[in-house]
Coordinates of N, CA and C in Angstrom, one line a residue:
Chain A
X240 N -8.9 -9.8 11.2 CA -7.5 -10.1 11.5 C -6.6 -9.2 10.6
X241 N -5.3 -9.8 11.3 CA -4.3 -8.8 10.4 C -4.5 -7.0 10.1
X242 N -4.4 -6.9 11.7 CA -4.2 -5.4 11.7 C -2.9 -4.8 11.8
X243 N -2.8 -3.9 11.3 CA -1.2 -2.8 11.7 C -1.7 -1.5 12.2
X244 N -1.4 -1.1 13.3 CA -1.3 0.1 13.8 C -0.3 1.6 13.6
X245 N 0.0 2.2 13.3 CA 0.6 3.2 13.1 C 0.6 4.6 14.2
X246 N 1.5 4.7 14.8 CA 1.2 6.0 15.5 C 2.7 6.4 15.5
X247 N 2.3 8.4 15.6 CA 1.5 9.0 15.7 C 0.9 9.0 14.3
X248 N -0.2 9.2 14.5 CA -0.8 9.6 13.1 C -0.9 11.0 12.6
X249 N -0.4 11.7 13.3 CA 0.0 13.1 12.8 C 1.3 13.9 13.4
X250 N 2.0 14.3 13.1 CA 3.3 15.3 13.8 C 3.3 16.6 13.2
X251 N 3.6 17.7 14.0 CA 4.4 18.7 13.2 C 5.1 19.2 14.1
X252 N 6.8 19.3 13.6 CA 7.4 19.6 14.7 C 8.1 20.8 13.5
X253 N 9.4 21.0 14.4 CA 10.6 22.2 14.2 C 11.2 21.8 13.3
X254 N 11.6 22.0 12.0 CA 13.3 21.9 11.5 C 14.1 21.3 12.5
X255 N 14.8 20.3 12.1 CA 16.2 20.0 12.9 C 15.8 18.7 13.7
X256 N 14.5 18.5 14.0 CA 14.1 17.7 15.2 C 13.8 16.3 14.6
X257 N 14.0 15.4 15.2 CA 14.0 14.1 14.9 C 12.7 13.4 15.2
X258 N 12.0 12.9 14.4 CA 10.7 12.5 14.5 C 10.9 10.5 14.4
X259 N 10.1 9.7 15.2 CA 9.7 8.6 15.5 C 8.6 8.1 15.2
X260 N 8.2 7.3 14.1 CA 7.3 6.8 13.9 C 7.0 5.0 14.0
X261 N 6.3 4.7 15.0 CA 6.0 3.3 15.5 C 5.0 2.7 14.3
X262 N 5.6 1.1 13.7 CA 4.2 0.5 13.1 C 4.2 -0.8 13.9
X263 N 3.0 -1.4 14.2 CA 2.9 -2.6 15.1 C 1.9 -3.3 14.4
X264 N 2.2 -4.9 14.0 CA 1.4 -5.9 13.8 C 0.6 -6.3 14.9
X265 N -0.4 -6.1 15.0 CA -1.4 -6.4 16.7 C -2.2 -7.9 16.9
X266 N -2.1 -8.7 15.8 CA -2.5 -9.9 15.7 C -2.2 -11.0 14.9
X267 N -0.7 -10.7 14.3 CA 0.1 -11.6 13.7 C 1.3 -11.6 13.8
X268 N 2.3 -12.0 13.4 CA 3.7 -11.2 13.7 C 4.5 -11.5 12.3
X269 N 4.9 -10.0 12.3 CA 5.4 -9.7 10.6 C 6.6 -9.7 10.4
X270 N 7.4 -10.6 9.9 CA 8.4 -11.0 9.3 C 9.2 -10.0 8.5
X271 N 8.1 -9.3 7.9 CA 8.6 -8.0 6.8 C 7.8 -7.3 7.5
X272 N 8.4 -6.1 7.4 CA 7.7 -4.8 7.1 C 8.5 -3.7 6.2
X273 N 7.4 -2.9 5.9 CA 7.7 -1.8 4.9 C 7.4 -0.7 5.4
X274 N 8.6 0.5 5.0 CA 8.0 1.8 5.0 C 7.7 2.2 3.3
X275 N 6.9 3.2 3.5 CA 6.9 3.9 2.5 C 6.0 5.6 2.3
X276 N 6.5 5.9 1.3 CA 6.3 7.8 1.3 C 5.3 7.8 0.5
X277 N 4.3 8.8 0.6 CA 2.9 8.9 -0.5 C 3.1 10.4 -0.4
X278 N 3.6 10.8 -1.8 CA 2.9 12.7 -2.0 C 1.6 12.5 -2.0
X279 N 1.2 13.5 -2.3 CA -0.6 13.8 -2.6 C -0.7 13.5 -4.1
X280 N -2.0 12.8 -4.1 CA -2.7 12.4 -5.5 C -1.8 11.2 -6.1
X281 N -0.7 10.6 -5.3 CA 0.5 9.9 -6.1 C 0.0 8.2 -5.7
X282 N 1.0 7.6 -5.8 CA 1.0 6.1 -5.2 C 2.0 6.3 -4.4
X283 N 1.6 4.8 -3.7 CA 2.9 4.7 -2.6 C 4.3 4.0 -3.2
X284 N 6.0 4.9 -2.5 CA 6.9 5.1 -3.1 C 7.6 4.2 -1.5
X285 N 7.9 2.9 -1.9 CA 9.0 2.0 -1.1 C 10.0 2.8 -0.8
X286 N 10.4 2.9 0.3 CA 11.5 3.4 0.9 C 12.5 2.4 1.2
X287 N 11.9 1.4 2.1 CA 13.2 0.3 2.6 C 11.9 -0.7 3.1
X288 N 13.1 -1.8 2.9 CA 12.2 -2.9 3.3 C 12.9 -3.5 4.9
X289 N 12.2 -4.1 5.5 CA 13.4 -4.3 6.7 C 12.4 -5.8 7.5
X290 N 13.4 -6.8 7.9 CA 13.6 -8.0 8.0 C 13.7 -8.0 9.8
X291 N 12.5 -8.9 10.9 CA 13.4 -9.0 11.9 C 14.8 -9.1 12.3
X292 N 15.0 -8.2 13.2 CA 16.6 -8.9 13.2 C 17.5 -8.6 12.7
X293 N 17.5 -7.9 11.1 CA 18.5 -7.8 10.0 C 18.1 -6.0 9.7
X294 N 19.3 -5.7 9.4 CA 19.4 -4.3 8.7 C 18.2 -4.1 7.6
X295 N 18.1 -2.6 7.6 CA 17.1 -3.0 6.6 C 17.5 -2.5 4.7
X296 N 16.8 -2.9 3.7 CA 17.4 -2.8 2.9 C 16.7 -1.4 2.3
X297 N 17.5 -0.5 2.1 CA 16.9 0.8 1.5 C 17.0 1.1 0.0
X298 N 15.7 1.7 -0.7 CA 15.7 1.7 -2.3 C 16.7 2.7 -2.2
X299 N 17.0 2.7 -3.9 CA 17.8 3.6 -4.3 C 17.3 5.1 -4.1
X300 N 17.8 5.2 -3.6 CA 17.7 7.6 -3.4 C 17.3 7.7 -2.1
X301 N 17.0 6.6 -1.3 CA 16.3 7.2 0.3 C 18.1 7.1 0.8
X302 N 18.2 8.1 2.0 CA 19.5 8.4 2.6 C 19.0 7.5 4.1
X303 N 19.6 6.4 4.0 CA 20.0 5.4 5.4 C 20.1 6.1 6.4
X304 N 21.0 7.3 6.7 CA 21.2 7.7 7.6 C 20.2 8.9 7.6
X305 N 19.4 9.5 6.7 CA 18.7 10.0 7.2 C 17.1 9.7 7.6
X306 N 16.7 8.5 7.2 CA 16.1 7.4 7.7 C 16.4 6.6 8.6
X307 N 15.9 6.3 9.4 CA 16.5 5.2 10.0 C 15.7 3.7 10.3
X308 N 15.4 2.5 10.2 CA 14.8 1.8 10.5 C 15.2 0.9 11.4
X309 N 14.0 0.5 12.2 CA 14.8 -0.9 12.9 C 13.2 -1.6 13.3
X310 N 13.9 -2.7 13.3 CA 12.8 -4.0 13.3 C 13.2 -5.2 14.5
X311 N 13.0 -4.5 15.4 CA 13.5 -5.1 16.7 C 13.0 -6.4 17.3
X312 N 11.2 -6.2 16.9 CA 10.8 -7.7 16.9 C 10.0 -8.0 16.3
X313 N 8.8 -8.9 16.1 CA 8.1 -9.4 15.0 C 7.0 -8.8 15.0
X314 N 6.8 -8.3 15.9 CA 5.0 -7.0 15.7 C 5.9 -5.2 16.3
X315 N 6.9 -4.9 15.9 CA 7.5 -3.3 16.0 C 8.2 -3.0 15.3
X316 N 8.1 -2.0 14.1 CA 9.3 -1.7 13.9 C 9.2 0.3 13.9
X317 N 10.0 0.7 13.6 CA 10.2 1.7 13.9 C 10.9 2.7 12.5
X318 N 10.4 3.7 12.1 CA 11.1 4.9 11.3 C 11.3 6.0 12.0
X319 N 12.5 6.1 12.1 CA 13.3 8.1 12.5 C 13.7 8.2 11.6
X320 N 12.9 9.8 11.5 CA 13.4 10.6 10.6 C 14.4 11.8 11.2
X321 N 15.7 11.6 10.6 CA 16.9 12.4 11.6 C 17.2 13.6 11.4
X322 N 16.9 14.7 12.2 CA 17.1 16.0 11.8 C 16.1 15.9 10.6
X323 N 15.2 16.8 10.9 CA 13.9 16.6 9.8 C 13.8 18.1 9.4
X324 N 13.9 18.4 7.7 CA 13.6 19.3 7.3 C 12.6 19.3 6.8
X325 N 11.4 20.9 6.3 CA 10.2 20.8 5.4 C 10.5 20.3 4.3
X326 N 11.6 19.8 3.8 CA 11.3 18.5 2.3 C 10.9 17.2 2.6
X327 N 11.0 17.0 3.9 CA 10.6 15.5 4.4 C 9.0 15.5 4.8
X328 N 8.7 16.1 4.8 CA 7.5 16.8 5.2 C 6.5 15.7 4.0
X329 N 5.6 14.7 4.6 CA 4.9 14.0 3.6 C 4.0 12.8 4.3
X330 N 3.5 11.7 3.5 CA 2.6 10.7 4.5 C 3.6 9.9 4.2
X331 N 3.9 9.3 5.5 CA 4.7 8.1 5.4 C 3.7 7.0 6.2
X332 N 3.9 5.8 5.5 CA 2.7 4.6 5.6 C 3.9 3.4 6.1
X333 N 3.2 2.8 7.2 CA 4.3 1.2 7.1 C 2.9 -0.1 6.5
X334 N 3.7 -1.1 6.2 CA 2.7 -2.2 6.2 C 3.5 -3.4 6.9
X335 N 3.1 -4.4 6.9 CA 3.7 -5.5 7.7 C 2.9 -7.2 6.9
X336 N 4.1 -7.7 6.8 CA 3.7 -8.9 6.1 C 4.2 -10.3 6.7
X337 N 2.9 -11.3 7.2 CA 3.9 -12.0 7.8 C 3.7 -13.6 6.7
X338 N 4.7 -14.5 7.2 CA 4.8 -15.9 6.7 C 4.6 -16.7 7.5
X339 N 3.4 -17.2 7.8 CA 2.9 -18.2 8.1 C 2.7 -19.8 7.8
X340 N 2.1 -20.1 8.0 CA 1.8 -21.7 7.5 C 1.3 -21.1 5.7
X341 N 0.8 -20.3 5.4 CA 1.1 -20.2 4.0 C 1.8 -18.9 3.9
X342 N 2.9 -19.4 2.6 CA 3.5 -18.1 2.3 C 3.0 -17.4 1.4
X343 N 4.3 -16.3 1.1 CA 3.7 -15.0 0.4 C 2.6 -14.7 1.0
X344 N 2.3 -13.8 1.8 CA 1.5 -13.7 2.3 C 0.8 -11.8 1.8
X345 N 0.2 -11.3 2.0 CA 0.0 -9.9 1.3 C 0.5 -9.3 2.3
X346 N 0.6 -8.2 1.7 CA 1.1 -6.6 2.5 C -0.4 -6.4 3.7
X347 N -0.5 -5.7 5.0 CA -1.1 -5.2 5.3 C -0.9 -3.7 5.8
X348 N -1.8 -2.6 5.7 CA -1.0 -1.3 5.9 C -1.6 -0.7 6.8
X349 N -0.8 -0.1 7.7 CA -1.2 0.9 9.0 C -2.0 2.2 8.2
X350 N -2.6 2.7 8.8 CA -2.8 4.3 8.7 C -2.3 5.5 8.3
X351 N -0.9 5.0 8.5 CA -0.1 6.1 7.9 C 0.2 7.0 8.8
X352 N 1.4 8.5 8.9 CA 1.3 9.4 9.7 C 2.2 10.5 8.5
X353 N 1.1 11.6 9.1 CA 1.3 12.4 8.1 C 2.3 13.8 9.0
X354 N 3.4 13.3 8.5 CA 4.4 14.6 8.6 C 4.3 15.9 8.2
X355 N 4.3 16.7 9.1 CA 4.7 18.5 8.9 C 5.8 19.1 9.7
X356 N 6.9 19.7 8.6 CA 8.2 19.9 9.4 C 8.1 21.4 8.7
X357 N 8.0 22.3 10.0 CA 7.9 23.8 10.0 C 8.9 24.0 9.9
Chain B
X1402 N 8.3 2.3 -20.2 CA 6.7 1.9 -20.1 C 7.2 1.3 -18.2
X1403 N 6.0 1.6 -17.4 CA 5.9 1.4 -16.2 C 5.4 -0.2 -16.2
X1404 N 5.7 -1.1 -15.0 CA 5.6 -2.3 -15.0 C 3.9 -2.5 -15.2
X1405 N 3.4 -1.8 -14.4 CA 1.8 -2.1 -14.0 C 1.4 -0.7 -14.3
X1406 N 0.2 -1.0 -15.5 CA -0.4 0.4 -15.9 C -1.6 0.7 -15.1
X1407 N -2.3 1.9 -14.7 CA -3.8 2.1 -14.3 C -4.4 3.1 -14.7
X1408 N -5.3 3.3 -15.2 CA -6.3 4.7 -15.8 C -6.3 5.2 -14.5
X1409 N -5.7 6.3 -13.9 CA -5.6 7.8 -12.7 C -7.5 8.1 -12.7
X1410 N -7.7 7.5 -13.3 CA -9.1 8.3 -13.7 C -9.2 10.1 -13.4
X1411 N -10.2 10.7 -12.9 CA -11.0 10.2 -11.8 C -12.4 9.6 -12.7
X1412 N -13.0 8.7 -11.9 CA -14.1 7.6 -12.5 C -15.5 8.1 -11.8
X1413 N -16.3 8.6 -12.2 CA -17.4 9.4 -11.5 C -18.8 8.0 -12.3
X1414 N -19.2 7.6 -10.9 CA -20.7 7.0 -11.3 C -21.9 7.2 -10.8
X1415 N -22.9 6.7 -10.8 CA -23.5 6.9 -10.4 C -24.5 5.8 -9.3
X1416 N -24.6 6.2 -8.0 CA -25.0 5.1 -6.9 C -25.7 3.6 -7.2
X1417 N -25.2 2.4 -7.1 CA -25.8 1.7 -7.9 C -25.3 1.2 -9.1
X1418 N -24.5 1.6 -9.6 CA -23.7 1.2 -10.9 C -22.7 0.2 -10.1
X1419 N -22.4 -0.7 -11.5 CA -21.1 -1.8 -11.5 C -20.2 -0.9 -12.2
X1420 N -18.7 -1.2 -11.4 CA -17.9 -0.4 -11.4 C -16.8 -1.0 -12.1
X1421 N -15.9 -0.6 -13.4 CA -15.1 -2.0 -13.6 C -13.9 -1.2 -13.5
X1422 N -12.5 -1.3 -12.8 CA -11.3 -1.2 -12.3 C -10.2 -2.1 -13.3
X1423 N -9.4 -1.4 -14.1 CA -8.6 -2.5 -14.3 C -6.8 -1.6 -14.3
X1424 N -6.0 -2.9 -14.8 CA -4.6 -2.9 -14.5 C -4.3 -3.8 -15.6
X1425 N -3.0 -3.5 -16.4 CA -2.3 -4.4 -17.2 C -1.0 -4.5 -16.6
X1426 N -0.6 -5.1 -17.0 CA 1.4 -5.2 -16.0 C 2.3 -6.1 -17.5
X1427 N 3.5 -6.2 -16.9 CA 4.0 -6.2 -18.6 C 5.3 -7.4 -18.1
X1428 N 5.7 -7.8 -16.5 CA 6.3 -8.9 -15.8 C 5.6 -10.3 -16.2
X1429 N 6.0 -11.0 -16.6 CA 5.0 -12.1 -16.7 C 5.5 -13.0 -15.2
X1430 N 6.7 -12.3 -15.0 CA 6.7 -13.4 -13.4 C 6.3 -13.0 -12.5
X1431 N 5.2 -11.8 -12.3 CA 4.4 -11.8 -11.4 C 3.6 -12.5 -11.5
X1432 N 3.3 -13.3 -9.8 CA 2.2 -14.3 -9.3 C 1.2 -14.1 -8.5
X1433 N 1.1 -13.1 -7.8 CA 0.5 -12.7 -6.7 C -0.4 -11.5 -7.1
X1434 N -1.5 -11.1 -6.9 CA -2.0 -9.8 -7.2 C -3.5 -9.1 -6.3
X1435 N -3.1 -8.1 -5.8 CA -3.8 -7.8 -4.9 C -4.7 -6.8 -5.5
X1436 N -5.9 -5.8 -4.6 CA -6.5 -5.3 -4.9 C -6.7 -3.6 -3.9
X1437 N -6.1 -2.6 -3.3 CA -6.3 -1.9 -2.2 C -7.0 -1.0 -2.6
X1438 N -7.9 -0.7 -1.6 CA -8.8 0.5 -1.4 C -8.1 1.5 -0.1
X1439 N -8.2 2.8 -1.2 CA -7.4 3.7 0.1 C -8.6 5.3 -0.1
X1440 N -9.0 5.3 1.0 CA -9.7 6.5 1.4 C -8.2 7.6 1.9
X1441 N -9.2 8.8 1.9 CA -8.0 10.3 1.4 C -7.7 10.4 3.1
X1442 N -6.4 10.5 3.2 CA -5.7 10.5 4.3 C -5.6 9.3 5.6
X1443 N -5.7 7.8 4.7 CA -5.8 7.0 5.0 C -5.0 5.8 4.5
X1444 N -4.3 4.8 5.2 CA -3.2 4.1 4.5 C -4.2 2.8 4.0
X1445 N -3.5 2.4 2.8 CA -4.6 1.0 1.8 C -5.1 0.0 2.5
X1446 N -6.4 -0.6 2.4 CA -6.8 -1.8 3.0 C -7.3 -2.4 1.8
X1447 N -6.7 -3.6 2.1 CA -6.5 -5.1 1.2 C -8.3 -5.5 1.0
X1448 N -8.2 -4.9 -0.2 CA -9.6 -6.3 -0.7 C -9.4 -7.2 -1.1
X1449 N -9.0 -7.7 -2.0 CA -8.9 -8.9 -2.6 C -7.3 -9.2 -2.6
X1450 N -7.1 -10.6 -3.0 CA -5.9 -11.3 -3.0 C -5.7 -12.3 -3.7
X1451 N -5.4 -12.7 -4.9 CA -5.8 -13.9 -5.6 C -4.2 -14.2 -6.2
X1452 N -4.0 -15.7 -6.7 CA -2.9 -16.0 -7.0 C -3.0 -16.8 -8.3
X1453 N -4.0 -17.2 -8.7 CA -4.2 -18.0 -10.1 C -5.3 -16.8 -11.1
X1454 N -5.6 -17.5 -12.5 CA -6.4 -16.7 -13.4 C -7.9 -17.4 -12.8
X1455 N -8.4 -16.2 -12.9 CA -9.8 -16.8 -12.8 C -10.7 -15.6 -11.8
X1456 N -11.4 -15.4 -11.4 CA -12.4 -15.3 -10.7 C -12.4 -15.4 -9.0
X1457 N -12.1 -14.2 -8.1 CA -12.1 -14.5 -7.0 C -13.4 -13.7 -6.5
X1458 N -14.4 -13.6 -5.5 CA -15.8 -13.1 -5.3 C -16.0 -12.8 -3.9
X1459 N -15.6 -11.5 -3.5 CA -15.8 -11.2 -1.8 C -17.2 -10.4 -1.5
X1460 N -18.4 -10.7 -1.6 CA -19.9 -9.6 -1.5 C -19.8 -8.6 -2.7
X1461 N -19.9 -7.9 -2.5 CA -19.7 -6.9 -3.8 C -19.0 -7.2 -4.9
X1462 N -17.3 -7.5 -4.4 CA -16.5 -7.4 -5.2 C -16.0 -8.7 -5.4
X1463 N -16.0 -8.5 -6.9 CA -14.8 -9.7 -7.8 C -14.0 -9.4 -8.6
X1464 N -12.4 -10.1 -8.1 CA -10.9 -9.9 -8.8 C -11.2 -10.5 -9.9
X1465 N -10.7 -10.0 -10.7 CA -10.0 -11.0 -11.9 C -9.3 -11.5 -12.7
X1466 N -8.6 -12.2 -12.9 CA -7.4 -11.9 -13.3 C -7.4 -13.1 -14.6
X1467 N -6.0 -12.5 -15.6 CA -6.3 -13.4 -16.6 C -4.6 -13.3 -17.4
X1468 N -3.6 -14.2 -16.6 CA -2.4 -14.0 -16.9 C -1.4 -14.0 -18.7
X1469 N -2.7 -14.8 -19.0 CA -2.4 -14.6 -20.5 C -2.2 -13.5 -21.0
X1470 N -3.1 -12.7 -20.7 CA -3.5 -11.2 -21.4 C -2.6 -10.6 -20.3
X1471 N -2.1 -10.6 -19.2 CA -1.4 -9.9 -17.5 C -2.6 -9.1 -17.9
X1472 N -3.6 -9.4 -17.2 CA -4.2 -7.7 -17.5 C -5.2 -8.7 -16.1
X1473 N -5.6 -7.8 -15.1 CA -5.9 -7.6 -13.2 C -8.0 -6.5 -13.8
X1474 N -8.7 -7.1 -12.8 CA -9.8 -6.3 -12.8 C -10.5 -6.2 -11.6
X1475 N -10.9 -5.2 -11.0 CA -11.6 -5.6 -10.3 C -13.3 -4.8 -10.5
X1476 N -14.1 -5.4 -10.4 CA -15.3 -5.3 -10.3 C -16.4 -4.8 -8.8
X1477 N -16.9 -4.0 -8.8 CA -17.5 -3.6 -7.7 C -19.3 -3.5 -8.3
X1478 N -19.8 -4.4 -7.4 CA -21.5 -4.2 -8.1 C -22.4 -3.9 -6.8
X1479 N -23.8 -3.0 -7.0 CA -24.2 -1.9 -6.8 C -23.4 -1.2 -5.6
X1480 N -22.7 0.1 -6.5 CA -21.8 0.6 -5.8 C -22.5 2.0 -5.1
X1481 N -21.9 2.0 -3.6 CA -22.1 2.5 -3.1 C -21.4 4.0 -2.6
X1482 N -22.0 5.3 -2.2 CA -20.9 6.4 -2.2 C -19.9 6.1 -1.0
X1483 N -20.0 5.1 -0.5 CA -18.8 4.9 0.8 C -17.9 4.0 -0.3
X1484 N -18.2 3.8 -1.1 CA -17.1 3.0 -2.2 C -16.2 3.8 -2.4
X1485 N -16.7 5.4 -2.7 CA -15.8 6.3 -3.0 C -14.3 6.3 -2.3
X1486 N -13.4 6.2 -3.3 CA -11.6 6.5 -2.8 C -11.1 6.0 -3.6
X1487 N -10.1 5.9 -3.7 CA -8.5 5.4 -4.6 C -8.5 4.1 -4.6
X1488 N -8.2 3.2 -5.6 CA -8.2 1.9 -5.7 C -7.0 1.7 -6.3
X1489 N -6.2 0.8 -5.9 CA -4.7 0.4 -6.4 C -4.5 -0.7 -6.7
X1490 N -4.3 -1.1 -8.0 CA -3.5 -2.7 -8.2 C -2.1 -3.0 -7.9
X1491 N -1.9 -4.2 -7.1 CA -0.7 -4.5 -6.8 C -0.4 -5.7 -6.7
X1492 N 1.0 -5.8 -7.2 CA 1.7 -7.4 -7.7 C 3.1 -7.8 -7.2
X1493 N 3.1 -8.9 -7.2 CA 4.3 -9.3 -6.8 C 4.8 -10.5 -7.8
X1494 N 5.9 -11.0 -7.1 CA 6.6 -12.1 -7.1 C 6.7 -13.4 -6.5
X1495 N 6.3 -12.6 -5.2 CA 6.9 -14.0 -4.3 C 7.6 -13.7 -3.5
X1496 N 8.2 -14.5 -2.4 CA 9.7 -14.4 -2.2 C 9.5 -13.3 -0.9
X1497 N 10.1 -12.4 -1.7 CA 11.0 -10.9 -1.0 C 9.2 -10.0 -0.4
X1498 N 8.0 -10.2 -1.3 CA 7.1 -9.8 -0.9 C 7.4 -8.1 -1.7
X1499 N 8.2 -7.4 -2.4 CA 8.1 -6.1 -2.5 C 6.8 -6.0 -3.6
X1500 N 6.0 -5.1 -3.4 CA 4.8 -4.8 -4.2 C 5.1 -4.0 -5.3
X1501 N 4.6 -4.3 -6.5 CA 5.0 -3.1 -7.7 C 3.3 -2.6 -7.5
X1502 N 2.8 -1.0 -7.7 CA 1.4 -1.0 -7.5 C 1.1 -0.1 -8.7
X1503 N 0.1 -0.1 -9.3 CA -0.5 0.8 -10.2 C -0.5 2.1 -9.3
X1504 N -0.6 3.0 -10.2 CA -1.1 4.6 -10.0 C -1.9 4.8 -9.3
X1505 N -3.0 4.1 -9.2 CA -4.4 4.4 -8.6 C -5.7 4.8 -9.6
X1506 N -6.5 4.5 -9.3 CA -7.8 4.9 -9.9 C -8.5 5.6 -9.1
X1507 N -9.1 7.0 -9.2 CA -9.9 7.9 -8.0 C -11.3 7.5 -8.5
X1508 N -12.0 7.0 -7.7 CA -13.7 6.4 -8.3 C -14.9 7.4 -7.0
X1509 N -15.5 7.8 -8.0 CA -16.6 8.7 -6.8 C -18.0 8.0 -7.5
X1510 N -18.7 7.8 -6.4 CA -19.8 7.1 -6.1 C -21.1 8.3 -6.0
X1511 N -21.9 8.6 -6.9 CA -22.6 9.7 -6.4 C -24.0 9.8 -6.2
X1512 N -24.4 10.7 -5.4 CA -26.0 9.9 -5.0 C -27.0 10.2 -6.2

């Protein structure tokens, strides 16, 4: 149980071009989800957290509008990356957390999709 | 000083060895504390999950945790080279669910 799916799991596009990244809960439905950035050899770096239904809340230094999230329903949410330059270029991971009959419930994490912006 | 500490290692054993993983954290209002294993170009999957001190036990592995001391362990016994990858401690609060996670520990398993 408690899978998250991630796709694509790999991109490389153009400078300038706006990249779409889907995470899906496939057998729960997740209340929360998370994005987040991983350089190499690092830990994972929270980006924004985002709530069915509600805007999402972004850490300090990630640019809202150059991110975008949305969390449309309880197993999709979605990161665009807008006009994507080679500094954005990295692994970006979602996870999905839901609340069930028991709370707090843990994080679970997609696969990740690893960006390259030529 | 970072909330949750972790030796980066890298931790080299040998096949068959008990493996010991740990984390200190310095929040005492963290409640929640997890355990991920993440293979290289792969996003973390949850081993363990525990919310009190004591002793949690999934086949190989047992968490442990001991809030007096905040200090998180996890144990892996006869380990295997598919054990090999990144292990990450991670904590919370509650609530909002945002994870604070150690560094990672890189553990290679060798034949």
């Amino acid at each position: 149980g408690a899978v998250v799916s991630q796709h694509p799991s790999r991109v490389i596009c153009k400078s300038g071009t706006s990249v779409k990244i889907e995470c899906r809960s496939l057998d729960f439905q997740a209340t929360t989800m998370f994005w987040y950035r991983q350089f190499p050899k690092k830990s994972l770096m929270l980006m924004a957290t985002s709530n069915e239904g509600s805007k999402a809340t972004y850490e300090q230094g990630v640019e809202k509008d150059k991110f975008l999230i949305n969390h449309a329903s309880l197993t999709l949410s979605t990161l665009t990356v807008t006009s994507a330059h080679p500094e954005d270029s990295s692994f970006y991971i979602c996870s999905a957390s839901g609340q069930g009959v028991v709370a707090n419930q843990p994080q679970h994490f997609g696969d990740g999709t690893r960006l390259s912006i030529l | 000083q970072k909330e949750v500490e972790q030796d980066p290692g890298p931790l080299s054993v040998p096949e068959g060895a008990i493996v010991s993983l740990n984390c200190t954290y310095s929040n005492s209002a963290f409640q929640y504390f997890m355990w991920y294993r993440q293979y290289s170009r792969k996003g973390p999957e949850l081993l363990m999950y525990t919310y009190s001190s004591g002793n949690k036990e999934d086949g190989r592995f047992t968490a442990q945790v001991d809030k007096s001391s905040k200090y998180i362990s996890l144990f892996i016994r006869d380990s295997q080279p598919s054990d090999s990858a990144t292990y990450l401690c991670a904590t919370f609060t509650g609530g909002g669910n945002k994870l604070t996670f150690g560094t990672g520990t890189q553990l290679k398993v060798e034949l």
